Amino acid sequence: MKQVYPEYPGEYIRDILLTREQIQARVFEMGQTLSKDYAGKNPLFICILKGATLFHSDLIRNIDIPLSVDFIAVGSYGASTHTTGEVKLIKDLDCSITGRHVLIVEDIVDTGLTLTYLKHLLENRDPATVRICALLSKPSRRKVEVAVDYQGFEIPDVFVVGYGLDYAERYRNLPDIGVLKFMAQQQEG
Ligand code: IMP
Ligand code: MG
């Protein structure tokens, strides 16, 4: 099937790293595992806005135990392909997490700075447990060690977009995950 992606000047996607079928199959497996691990615990699945929205909504549909959801937004400064390292809280949770079994649902772990910040923030609120579930991980780019308890796919050091992941707010709506390249890179090789 030929997929038509939206185009933006100076940027292109040539390689699809993960197809929608691969993503859905893995999300199904993760849902099975989480349903077992969190049975009887009424967990709170926290979606990190905005990148994890598609993953989070697909994941919870594959979970057959009672749970609740909440949303939190954090950001780093600027719209580059590399984070500055400074993390800021943009939108806090609506509910209290004291005594709750919390799962942080994230799109991708890159340097690890965002999740390290978030985990500390949430641990200070006396939850029963805090674990991390990330669809993607780029271990080669890690600046701080962070334990990813549930991981979808390990990927190489490439910039990916689609399935919620953006570059300057673009491409979040792609159903697949592709590698984003820029025209200057295309001319080189
Ligand atoms: P970290 O704090 O460096 O681990 O960065 C995590 C955040 O950077 C993610 O939540 C993403 O928003 C963003 N990010 C890192 N790598 C990529 C990528 O390849 N594509 C899109 N966003 C990315
Ligand atoms: Mg992002």
CSV table of C-alpha atoms and ligand atoms in Angstrom, one decimal:
chain,number,residue,atom,x,y,z
A,1,MET,CA,0.0,0.0,0.0
A,2,LYS,CA,1.4,3.4,-1.0
A,3,GLN,CA,1.1,5.8,2.0
A,4,VAL,CA,0.9,9.5,1.2
A,5,TYR,CA,2.5,11.6,3.9
A,6,PRO,CA,2.0,15.4,4.3
A,7,GLU,CA,5.0,17.3,2.9
A,8,TYR,CA,6.7,20.3,4.3
A,9,PRO,CA,9.4,22.4,2.6
A,10,GLY,CA,13.0,21.2,3.2
A,11,GLU,CA,12.0,18.0,5.1
A,12,TYR,CA,11.3,14.5,3.9
A,13,ILE,CA,10.6,11.0,5.1
A,14,ARG,CA,12.1,8.2,3.0
A,15,ASP,CA,12.4,5.4,5.5
A,16,ILE,CA,9.6,4.0,7.6
A,17,LEU,CA,11.1,2.6,10.8
A,18,LEU,CA,8.0,1.1,12.3
A,19,THR,CA,4.8,0.4,10.4
A,20,ARG,CA,1.3,0.8,11.9
A,21,GLU,CA,1.1,-3.0,11.9
A,22,GLN,CA,4.3,-3.4,13.9
A,23,ILE,CA,3.3,-0.7,16.3
A,24,GLN,CA,-0.2,-2.2,16.9
A,25,ALA,CA,1.2,-5.7,17.4
A,26,ARG,CA,3.7,-4.4,20.0
A,27,VAL,CA,1.1,-2.2,21.8
A,28,PHE,CA,-1.2,-5.3,22.0
A,29,GLU,CA,1.6,-7.3,23.7
A,30,MET,CA,2.4,-4.5,26.1
A,31,GLY,CA,-1.3,-4.3,27.0
A,32,GLN,CA,-1.3,-8.0,27.8
A,33,THR,CA,1.7,-7.6,30.1
A,34,LEU,CA,0.4,-4.5,31.8
A,35,SER,CA,-3.0,-6.1,32.4
A,36,LYS,CA,-1.3,-8.9,34.3
A,37,ASP,CA,1.1,-6.7,36.2
A,38,TYR,CA,-1.5,-4.2,37.3
A,39,ALA,CA,-4.4,-6.6,38.0
A,40,GLY,CA,-6.2,-5.6,41.2
A,41,LYS,CA,-4.2,-2.4,41.6
A,42,ASN,CA,-6.5,0.2,39.9
A,43,PRO,CA,-3.5,1.9,38.3
A,44,LEU,CA,-3.3,5.5,37.0
A,45,PHE,CA,-1.9,5.7,33.5
A,46,ILE,CA,-0.4,9.1,33.0
A,47,CYS,CA,-0.1,10.4,29.4
A,48,ILE,CA,2.7,12.8,28.7
A,49,LEU,CA,1.3,15.4,26.4
A,50,LYS,CA,1.5,15.7,23.5
A,51,GLY,CA,3.7,13.1,22.0
A,52,ALA,CA,2.3,10.1,23.9
A,53,THR,CA,-1.4,10.7,23.1
A,54,LEU,CA,-1.7,8.2,20.3
A,55,PHE,CA,0.4,5.5,22.2
A,56,HIS,CA,-1.5,6.1,25.4
A,57,SER,CA,-5.0,5.8,23.8
A,58,ASP,CA,-4.1,2.7,21.9
A,59,LEU,CA,-2.4,1.1,25.0
A,60,ILE,CA,-5.4,1.6,27.3
A,61,ARG,CA,-7.7,0.0,24.7
A,62,ASN,CA,-5.6,-3.1,25.0
A,63,ILE,CA,-5.9,-3.3,28.8
A,64,ASP,CA,-8.8,-5.3,30.3
A,65,ILE,CA,-8.5,-4.3,34.0
A,66,PRO,CA,-10.0,-1.2,35.7
A,67,LEU,CA,-7.7,1.8,35.5
A,68,SER,CA,-7.9,5.6,35.3
A,69,VAL,CA,-6.0,8.2,33.2
A,70,ASP,CA,-4.6,11.6,33.7
A,71,PHE,CA,-2.5,14.0,31.6
A,72,ILE,CA,0.6,16.0,32.3
A,73,ALA,CA,2.6,18.3,30.0
A,74,VAL,CA,6.3,19.0,30.2
A,75,GLY,CA,8.5,20.7,27.7
A,76,SER,CA,12.0,21.7,26.9
A,77,TYR,CA,12.8,25.0,25.4
A,78,GLY,CA,12.8,25.5,21.7
A,79,ALA,CA,11.6,23.4,18.7
A,80,SER,CA,14.9,21.8,17.7
A,81,THR,CA,15.6,18.1,17.2
A,82,HIS,CA,17.8,18.1,20.3
A,83,THR,CA,16.5,19.1,23.7
A,84,THR,CA,18.3,21.8,25.7
A,85,GLY,CA,18.2,19.8,28.9
A,86,GLU,CA,16.0,22.2,30.8
A,87,VAL,CA,12.6,20.7,31.6
A,88,LYS,CA,9.6,22.8,32.6
A,89,LEU,CA,6.1,21.7,33.8
A,90,ILE,CA,3.4,23.1,31.5
A,91,LYS,CA,0.3,21.3,32.8
A,92,ASP,CA,0.1,19.4,36.0
A,93,LEU,CA,-2.1,16.4,36.8
A,94,ASP,CA,-5.8,16.9,37.7
A,95,CYS,CA,-5.8,14.2,40.4
A,96,SER,CA,-3.9,13.3,43.5
A,97,ILE,CA,-1.6,10.3,43.1
A,98,THR,CA,-1.0,9.6,46.8
A,99,GLY,CA,-1.1,5.9,47.4
A,100,ARG,CA,-1.8,5.1,43.7
A,101,HIS,CA,0.1,2.8,41.4
A,102,VAL,CA,1.3,5.2,38.7
A,103,LEU,CA,2.5,4.4,35.2
A,104,ILE,CA,4.1,7.2,33.2
A,105,VAL,CA,3.3,6.6,29.5
A,106,GLU,CA,5.8,8.4,27.2
A,107,ASP,CA,6.5,8.4,23.5
A,108,ILE,CA,10.3,8.2,23.5
A,109,VAL,CA,13.2,8.2,25.9
A,110,ASP,CA,16.1,10.2,24.4
A,111,THR,CA,18.6,11.8,26.8
A,112,GLY,CA,16.4,10.6,29.7
A,113,LEU,CA,16.2,14.1,31.2
A,114,THR,CA,12.4,14.5,30.8
A,115,LEU,CA,11.6,11.2,32.6
A,116,THR,CA,14.1,11.7,35.3
A,117,TYR,CA,12.5,15.1,36.1
A,118,LEU,CA,9.0,13.7,36.0
A,119,LYS,CA,9.7,10.6,38.0
A,120,HIS,CA,11.2,12.7,40.8
A,121,LEU,CA,8.3,15.1,40.6
A,122,LEU,CA,5.7,12.3,41.0
A,123,GLU,CA,7.7,10.3,43.6
A,124,ASN,CA,7.6,13.3,45.9
A,125,ARG,CA,3.8,13.0,46.1
A,126,ASP,CA,3.8,9.6,47.9
A,127,PRO,CA,2.4,7.3,45.3
A,128,ALA,CA,2.5,3.5,46.0
A,129,THR,CA,4.7,2.9,42.9
A,130,VAL,CA,5.9,4.8,39.9
A,131,ARG,CA,7.0,3.0,36.8
A,132,ILE,CA,7.8,4.1,33.2
A,133,CYS,CA,6.3,2.8,30.0
A,134,ALA,CA,7.9,4.2,26.8
A,135,LEU,CA,7.1,3.2,23.2
A,136,LEU,CA,10.6,4.0,21.9
A,137,SER,CA,14.0,4.3,23.4
A,138,LYS,CA,17.3,5.6,22.0
A,139,PRO,CA,19.8,4.2,24.5
A,140,SER,CA,22.8,5.6,22.6
A,141,ARG,CA,21.7,9.2,23.4
A,142,ARG,CA,21.2,8.8,27.2
A,143,LYS,CA,22.7,11.5,29.4
A,144,VAL,CA,21.2,10.3,32.6
A,145,GLU,CA,20.2,6.7,33.4
A,146,VAL,CA,16.5,6.1,33.7
A,147,ALA,CA,14.9,2.7,34.3
A,148,VAL,CA,12.4,2.0,31.5
A,149,ASP,CA,10.1,-0.7,33.0
A,150,TYR,CA,8.1,-1.3,29.9
A,151,GLN,CA,9.7,-0.6,26.5
A,152,GLY,CA,8.1,-0.9,23.0
A,153,PHE,CA,11.1,-0.7,20.7
A,154,GLU,CA,14.8,0.2,20.9
A,155,ILE,CA,15.8,2.4,18.0
A,156,PRO,CA,19.1,3.8,16.7
A,157,ASP,CA,20.1,7.5,17.0
A,158,VAL,CA,17.8,8.9,14.3
A,159,PHE,CA,15.1,11.6,14.5
A,160,VAL,CA,11.7,10.0,14.1
A,161,VAL,CA,8.2,11.4,13.6
A,162,GLY,CA,4.7,10.1,13.4
A,163,TYR,CA,2.3,8.2,15.7
A,164,GLY,CA,2.3,11.3,18.0
A,165,LEU,CA,5.9,12.2,17.6
A,166,ASP,CA,6.5,15.6,16.1
A,167,TYR,CA,9.1,17.9,14.6
A,168,ALA,CA,8.0,21.5,15.3
A,169,GLU,CA,4.5,20.3,15.9
A,170,ARG,CA,4.3,18.6,12.5
A,171,TYR,CA,3.7,14.9,11.6
A,172,ARG,CA,1.9,13.8,14.8
A,173,ASN,CA,-0.9,12.4,12.7
A,174,LEU,CA,1.1,9.9,10.7
A,175,PRO,CA,0.0,6.4,11.5
A,176,ASP,CA,3.5,5.0,11.0
A,177,ILE,CA,6.9,6.1,12.5
A,178,GLY,CA,9.3,7.4,10.0
A,179,VAL,CA,12.8,8.9,9.9
A,180,LEU,CA,12.8,12.6,9.3
A,181,LYS,CA,15.6,14.0,7.2
A,182,PHE,CA,16.4,17.5,6.0
A,183,MET,CA,17.2,18.7,2.5
A,184,ALA,CA,20.8,19.6,3.4
A,185,GLN,CA,21.4,16.0,4.5
A,186,GLN,CA,19.8,14.7,1.2
A,187,GLN,CA,22.3,16.7,-0.9
A,188,GLU,CA,25.3,15.3,1.1
A,189,GLY,CA,24.3,11.7,0.5
B,1,IMP,P1,14.6,13.4,26.6
B,1,IMP,O1,14.3,14.3,27.8
B,1,IMP,O2,15.9,13.8,25.9
B,1,IMP,O3,14.6,12.0,27.0
B,1,IMP,O4,13.6,13.7,25.5
B,1,IMP,C1,12.4,13.3,25.5
B,1,IMP,C2,11.5,14.1,24.6
B,1,IMP,O5,12.2,14.6,23.4
B,1,IMP,C3,10.4,13.3,24.0
B,1,IMP,O6,9.3,13.3,24.9
B,1,IMP,C4,10.2,13.9,22.7
B,1,IMP,O7,9.2,14.9,22.8
B,1,IMP,C5,11.5,14.5,22.3
B,1,IMP,N1,12.2,13.6,21.3
B,1,IMP,C6,13.4,12.9,21.5
B,1,IMP,N2,13.7,12.2,20.4
B,1,IMP,C7,12.8,12.5,19.5
B,1,IMP,C8,12.6,12.0,18.1
B,1,IMP,O8,13.4,11.3,17.5
B,1,IMP,N3,11.5,12.5,17.5
B,1,IMP,C9,10.6,13.3,18.1
B,1,IMP,N4,10.7,13.8,19.4
B,1,IMP,C10,11.8,13.3,20.0
B,2,MG,MG,7.9,16.4,21.6
